[in-house]
Amino acid sequence: MISARELKAGPIRVMDFRCSASPAERPFTEVHQGYSVSYVRKGSFGYRTRGESYELVAGSVLVGHPGDEFMCTHDHHVCGDECLSFHFSPRFVELVGGDRHHWRARGLPPLPELMVLGELAQAVAGGHSDAGLDEVGLEFASRFIDVATGCKLAPQTASDRDRRRAVEAAMWIAAHSQEDIDLDRVADEVALSPFHFLRVFSRVLGVTPHQYLVRSRLRHSARLLVESEQAVTDVALEVGYGDLSNFVRSFHRAAGMSPGTFRQSARHGRRKDRKILQDRLAALIDDDRLIHPSSRKPSPCTTTSD
């Protein structure tokens, strides 16, 4: 069963997708109706498109291109998955930039720059930030163009068993990322030797286990910075960083700003930067409407399909 709730309409359309399909359910072919970039915020699923196969876990990104067929599979996880999906009008894509490679349907590995923004978008959707979903959508699209050049998950060549083990390991890491864990411990959880586990995990998910551990910590910290009142030091300790300076450096590389500035921007707004972003967004949307007057028509605020 799939539920789809529209959170924002317009040239930047934001959808909340929740799927409870199990491995026993037979997958079916679908077609991307437009350009989209979807942030996987929970669970895992397989993404099959253009003859290539990807395993997506929390923090991964699914790219959709109009007309491309795809299929989602649920062979390795029984708890469902959730995605926050940004859909862009053709004119908006043209204005934001990027070449054909950027927008071809494919899967992307968990990238820290997009994970931080994905968690911010989720916080906005949950009412924990005064930023607008259209603002975050614009920022997500711009960052996607910046970091996704030449970046994609390698087409899957691993066996079903290895894919399952990689997904299970990623979900275990995400659930225990606040702990002091190492390669041997995770490899033992999926009954593989450390060397073989490292190869399997990297081949299937496009990142090393250590990279996924660090990025899971950053993902959790971004949510805590927006939704909780904890001090930055306490956030760092809670997500698994024993050293505050290391956390600040890692977060700054991912977000382009310090944890404190990220919190202030998300929860209270940096007036000057917010005004610049709003002006840019308004110009893009107005330009889009001049070319596509039908975009002025109101859209339903919520849709649900099962």
Short mmCIF file of C-alpha atoms in Angstrom, two decimals:
data_model
loop_
_atom_site.label_atom_id
_atom_site.label_comp_id
_atom_site.label_asym_id
_atom_site.label_seq_id
_atom_site.Cartn_x
_atom_site.Cartn_y
_atom_site.Cartn_z
CA MET A 1 0.00 0.00 0.00
CA ILE A 2 1.30 3.46 -0.96
CA SER A 3 -0.01 6.75 0.43
CA ALA A 4 0.89 10.02 -1.26
CA ARG A 5 0.16 13.34 0.43
CA GLU A 6 0.77 16.64 -1.30
CA LEU A 7 2.43 19.12 1.04
CA LYS A 8 3.10 21.91 -1.46
CA ALA A 9 1.78 22.67 -4.94
CA GLY A 10 3.24 24.81 -7.72
CA PRO A 11 6.45 24.77 -9.80
CA ILE A 12 8.03 23.11 -6.76
CA ARG A 13 5.65 20.37 -5.69
CA VAL A 14 6.42 18.50 -2.48
CA MET A 15 4.99 15.05 -1.81
CA ASP A 16 5.12 12.82 1.25
CA PHE A 17 5.26 9.16 0.15
CA ARG A 18 4.82 6.25 2.55
CA CYS A 19 4.96 2.65 1.41
CA SER A 20 4.15 -0.43 3.47
CA ALA A 21 4.78 -3.02 0.74
CA SER A 22 6.34 -6.29 1.85
CA PRO A 23 8.70 -8.67 0.02
CA ALA A 24 5.71 -10.88 -0.73
CA GLU A 25 4.04 -8.22 -2.88
CA ARG A 26 4.81 -8.29 -6.58
CA PRO A 27 6.40 -5.07 -7.93
CA PHE A 28 4.87 -3.27 -10.89
CA THR A 29 6.13 -0.88 -13.54
CA GLU A 30 5.49 2.85 -13.14
CA VAL A 31 6.42 5.92 -15.19
CA HIS A 32 7.90 9.17 -13.92
CA GLN A 33 5.52 11.97 -14.86
CA GLY A 34 8.04 14.76 -14.35
CA TYR A 35 11.39 15.77 -12.91
CA SER A 36 11.86 14.80 -9.30
CA VAL A 37 14.42 14.33 -6.56
CA SER A 38 13.25 12.19 -3.64
CA TYR A 39 14.98 11.97 -0.28
CA VAL A 40 14.69 8.56 1.41
CA ARG A 41 14.16 9.37 5.06
CA LYS A 42 13.27 5.93 6.41
CA GLY A 43 13.46 2.24 5.48
CA SER A 44 14.85 0.86 2.24
CA PHE A 45 13.73 -0.30 -1.20
CA GLY A 46 15.09 -1.30 -4.57
CA TYR A 47 14.88 1.07 -7.52
CA ARG A 48 14.97 -0.40 -11.03
CA THR A 49 15.15 1.96 -13.98
CA ARG A 50 16.71 2.10 -17.47
CA GLY A 51 18.08 -1.41 -17.06
CA GLU A 52 19.94 -0.54 -13.84
CA SER A 53 19.25 -1.59 -10.23
CA TYR A 54 19.89 0.36 -7.04
CA GLU A 55 19.37 -0.31 -3.36
CA LEU A 56 18.27 2.83 -1.54
CA VAL A 57 18.48 3.31 2.23
CA ALA A 58 17.86 6.23 4.59
CA GLY A 59 19.74 9.21 3.19
CA SER A 60 19.82 7.96 -0.41
CA VAL A 61 18.26 9.96 -3.23
CA LEU A 62 16.02 8.81 -6.08
CA VAL A 63 16.12 10.90 -9.27
CA GLY A 64 13.14 10.85 -11.62
CA HIS A 65 12.98 11.94 -15.27
CA PRO A 66 9.74 12.40 -17.23
CA GLY A 67 8.89 9.36 -19.32
CA ASP A 68 11.39 7.01 -17.69
CA GLU A 69 9.90 3.75 -16.51
CA PHE A 70 10.81 2.43 -13.06
CA MET A 71 9.97 -0.25 -10.56
CA CYS A 72 10.30 -0.26 -6.79
CA THR A 73 11.05 -3.55 -5.06
CA HIS A 74 10.96 -4.50 -1.41
CA ASP A 75 13.00 -7.69 -1.27
CA HIS A 76 15.24 -6.86 1.69
CA HIS A 77 13.12 -4.96 4.21
CA VAL A 78 9.72 -5.63 5.74
CA CYS A 79 9.06 -2.40 7.65
CA GLY A 80 8.19 -0.12 4.72
CA ASP A 81 9.83 3.08 3.58
CA GLU A 82 9.19 6.83 3.50
CA CYS A 83 10.32 9.50 1.02
CA LEU A 84 10.03 13.26 0.84
CA SER A 85 9.81 14.01 -2.87
CA PHE A 86 10.44 17.31 -4.67
CA HIS A 87 8.86 17.57 -8.12
CA PHE A 88 9.90 20.37 -10.49
CA SER A 89 8.24 21.84 -13.55
CA PRO A 90 10.26 21.66 -16.82
CA ARG A 91 10.79 25.42 -16.85
CA PHE A 92 11.93 25.38 -13.25
CA VAL A 93 14.49 22.67 -14.09
CA GLU A 94 15.73 24.80 -16.98
CA LEU A 95 16.10 27.80 -14.71
CA VAL A 96 17.81 25.92 -11.89
CA GLY A 97 20.32 24.38 -14.29
CA GLY A 98 22.05 21.08 -14.69
CA ASP A 99 22.54 18.99 -17.80
CA ARG A 100 20.73 15.88 -19.00
CA HIS A 101 22.95 13.64 -16.90
CA HIS A 102 21.81 15.30 -13.68
CA TRP A 103 18.15 14.60 -14.33
CA ARG A 104 18.25 11.07 -15.73
CA ALA A 105 16.42 8.57 -13.53
CA ARG A 106 18.90 6.89 -11.20
CA GLY A 107 19.81 6.34 -7.58
CA LEU A 108 22.34 8.40 -5.63
CA PRO A 109 24.22 7.26 -2.53
CA PRO A 110 23.72 9.04 0.82
CA LEU A 111 25.39 12.43 0.27
CA PRO A 112 25.92 14.56 3.41
CA GLU A 113 25.02 17.83 1.70
CA LEU A 114 21.62 16.46 0.65
CA MET A 115 21.03 14.51 3.87
CA VAL A 116 21.24 17.67 5.98
CA LEU A 117 18.81 19.49 3.69
CA GLY A 118 16.54 16.46 3.55
CA GLU A 119 16.25 16.46 7.33
CA LEU A 120 15.60 20.20 7.31
CA ALA A 121 12.82 19.67 4.77
CA GLN A 122 11.31 16.97 6.96
CA ALA A 123 11.43 19.30 9.96
CA VAL A 124 9.68 21.99 7.91
CA ALA A 125 7.01 19.49 6.85
CA GLY A 126 6.49 18.61 10.51
CA GLY A 127 6.04 22.25 11.53
CA HIS A 128 9.36 22.54 13.39
CA SER A 129 10.81 25.31 11.22
CA ASP A 130 9.51 28.60 9.86
CA ALA A 131 11.26 28.05 6.53
CA GLY A 132 9.00 27.38 3.56
CA LEU A 133 8.93 24.06 1.74
CA ASP A 134 9.37 25.94 -1.53
CA GLU A 135 12.51 27.61 -0.14
CA VAL A 136 13.95 24.28 1.01
CA GLY A 137 12.94 22.72 -2.31
CA LEU A 138 14.85 25.39 -4.20
CA GLU A 139 17.87 24.91 -1.97
CA PHE A 140 17.66 21.11 -2.34
CA ALA A 141 17.50 21.39 -6.14
CA SER A 142 20.45 23.80 -6.24
CA ARG A 143 22.54 21.63 -3.94
CA PHE A 144 21.60 18.55 -5.95
CA ILE A 145 22.99 20.17 -9.09
CA ASP A 146 26.17 21.16 -7.23
CA VAL A 147 27.01 17.80 -5.68
CA ALA A 148 25.50 15.24 -8.05
CA THR A 149 27.76 15.91 -11.03
CA GLY A 150 29.18 12.57 -12.03
CA CYS A 151 27.76 10.97 -8.89
CA LYS A 152 25.63 7.85 -9.09
CA LEU A 153 25.41 4.46 -7.55
CA ALA A 154 27.18 1.86 -9.62
CA PRO A 155 24.72 -0.48 -11.37
CA GLN A 156 24.16 -3.48 -9.15
CA THR A 157 26.29 -6.53 -9.84
CA ALA A 158 26.03 -8.03 -6.36
CA SER A 159 24.00 -11.13 -5.60
CA ASP A 160 20.60 -10.89 -3.92
CA ARG A 161 22.17 -12.23 -0.74
CA ASP A 162 24.89 -9.58 -0.71
CA ARG A 163 22.39 -6.80 -1.43
CA ARG A 164 20.26 -7.99 1.46
CA ARG A 165 23.23 -8.05 3.79
CA ALA A 166 24.32 -4.54 2.75
CA VAL A 167 20.83 -3.15 3.35
CA GLU A 168 20.54 -4.91 6.70
CA ALA A 169 23.92 -3.53 7.73
CA ALA A 170 22.98 0.02 6.68
CA MET A 171 19.78 -0.13 8.71
CA TRP A 172 21.69 -1.50 11.70
CA ILE A 173 24.26 1.30 11.41
CA ALA A 174 21.53 3.96 11.21
CA ALA A 175 19.83 2.55 14.30
CA HIS A 176 23.09 2.33 16.31
CA SER A 177 25.03 5.28 14.87
CA GLN A 178 25.20 7.00 18.26
CA GLU A 179 27.25 4.08 19.59
CA ASP A 180 30.98 3.48 19.29
CA ILE A 181 30.93 0.87 16.53
CA ASP A 182 33.62 -0.38 14.17
CA LEU A 183 33.89 -2.42 10.99
CA ASP A 184 34.31 -5.74 12.79
CA ARG A 185 31.16 -5.25 14.84
CA VAL A 186 28.95 -4.40 11.87
CA ALA A 187 30.42 -7.21 9.75
CA ASP A 188 29.64 -9.63 12.55
CA GLU A 189 26.00 -8.48 12.56
CA VAL A 190 25.58 -9.69 8.98
CA ALA A 191 27.84 -12.74 9.31
CA LEU A 192 30.58 -11.62 6.91
CA SER A 193 34.31 -11.20 7.26
CA PRO A 194 35.30 -7.53 7.63
CA PHE A 195 37.10 -7.47 4.27
CA HIS A 196 34.25 -9.06 2.34
CA PHE A 197 31.70 -6.91 4.16
CA LEU A 198 33.54 -3.71 3.24
CA ARG A 199 33.55 -4.67 -0.44
CA VAL A 200 29.89 -5.72 -0.46
CA PHE A 201 28.62 -2.65 1.39
CA SER A 202 30.57 -0.20 -0.79
CA ARG A 203 29.56 -1.92 -4.02
CA VAL A 204 25.85 -2.02 -3.17
CA LEU A 205 25.34 1.36 -1.46
CA GLY A 206 28.06 3.52 -3.00
CA VAL A 207 29.63 4.54 0.33
CA THR A 208 31.85 2.78 2.85
CA PRO A 209 30.39 1.65 6.19
CA HIS A 210 32.37 4.38 7.96
CA GLN A 211 31.06 7.06 5.59
CA TYR A 212 27.51 5.87 6.18
CA LEU A 213 28.07 5.92 9.94
CA VAL A 214 29.31 9.52 9.87
CA ARG A 215 26.53 10.61 7.53
CA SER A 216 23.89 8.92 9.70
CA ARG A 217 25.19 10.92 12.65
CA LEU A 218 25.00 14.13 10.63
CA ARG A 219 21.47 13.26 9.52
CA HIS A 220 20.33 12.72 13.10
CA SER A 221 22.09 15.87 14.30
CA ALA A 222 20.39 18.03 11.68
CA ARG A 223 16.98 16.88 12.90
CA LEU A 224 17.90 17.44 16.56
CA LEU A 225 19.25 20.93 15.87
CA VAL A 226 15.92 21.98 14.39
CA GLU A 227 13.47 20.07 16.58
CA SER A 228 15.08 20.03 20.04
CA GLU A 229 16.29 22.64 22.52
CA GLN A 230 19.53 20.76 23.27
CA ALA A 231 22.80 22.64 23.25
CA VAL A 232 25.06 21.98 20.27
CA THR A 233 27.49 20.11 22.53
CA ASP A 234 24.69 17.84 23.77
CA VAL A 235 23.55 17.18 20.20
CA ALA A 236 27.09 16.19 19.24
CA LEU A 237 27.33 13.77 22.16
CA GLU A 238 23.88 12.29 21.57
CA VAL A 239 24.52 11.43 17.92
CA GLY A 240 27.86 9.79 18.67
CA TYR A 241 30.56 12.46 18.45
CA GLY A 242 32.99 12.40 21.34
CA ASP A 243 34.69 15.60 20.20
CA LEU A 244 32.75 18.82 19.63
CA SER A 245 35.30 20.33 17.24
CA ASN A 246 35.14 17.23 15.03
CA PHE A 247 31.35 17.47 14.94
CA VAL A 248 31.43 21.17 14.05
CA ARG A 249 33.92 20.57 11.22
CA SER A 250 31.95 17.64 9.82
CA PHE A 251 28.65 19.48 10.00
CA HIS A 252 30.10 22.62 8.42
CA ARG A 253 31.45 20.61 5.47
CA ALA A 254 28.01 19.10 4.90
CA ALA A 255 25.78 22.12 5.51
CA GLY A 256 28.10 24.96 4.54
CA MET A 257 27.51 26.55 7.94
CA SER A 258 28.07 25.81 11.61
CA PRO A 259 25.51 23.80 13.62
CA GLY A 260 24.47 26.93 15.50
CA THR A 261 23.95 28.96 12.34
CA PHE A 262 22.03 26.08 10.77
CA ARG A 263 19.70 25.99 13.79
CA GLN A 264 19.18 29.75 13.73
CA SER A 265 18.54 29.77 9.99
CA ALA A 266 16.06 26.89 10.17
CA ARG A 267 14.15 27.97 13.25
CA HIS A 268 14.32 31.74 13.24
CA GLY A 269 15.53 32.70 9.79
CA ARG A 270 18.47 34.80 8.73
CA ARG A 271 16.49 37.76 7.44
CA LYS A 272 18.95 38.92 4.80
CA ASP A 273 19.66 35.47 3.37
CA ARG A 274 15.98 34.51 3.58
CA LYS A 275 15.00 37.65 1.63
CA ILE A 276 17.54 36.86 -1.11
CA LEU A 277 16.25 33.30 -1.36
CA GLN A 278 12.62 34.39 -1.44
CA ASP A 279 13.34 36.94 -4.17
CA ARG A 280 15.11 34.31 -6.25
CA LEU A 281 12.28 31.85 -5.75
CA ALA A 282 9.63 34.46 -6.66
CA ALA A 283 11.50 35.35 -9.84
CA LEU A 284 11.75 31.71 -10.87
CA ILE A 285 8.08 31.03 -10.16
CA ASP A 286 6.91 34.21 -11.94
CA ASP A 287 9.04 33.32 -14.97
CA ASP A 288 7.60 29.82 -14.96
CA ARG A 289 4.02 31.14 -14.85
CA LEU A 290 4.61 33.51 -17.75
CA ILE A 291 5.48 30.53 -19.91
CA HIS A 292 2.97 28.11 -18.37
CA PRO A 293 -0.13 30.16 -17.41
CA SER A 294 -1.93 26.97 -16.40
CA SER A 295 0.33 26.82 -13.34
CA ARG A 296 -1.84 29.60 -11.89
CA LYS A 297 -4.69 27.17 -11.51
CA PRO A 298 -5.17 26.04 -7.91
CA SER A 299 -4.17 22.49 -7.04
CA PRO A 300 -5.70 20.35 -4.33
CA CYS A 301 -3.74 20.59 -1.09
CA THR A 302 -3.91 16.90 -0.27
CA THR A 303 -4.22 13.78 -2.37
CA THR A 304 -4.19 10.21 -1.19
CA SER A 305 -3.93 7.05 -3.24
CA ASP A 306 -3.75 3.46 -2.03
#
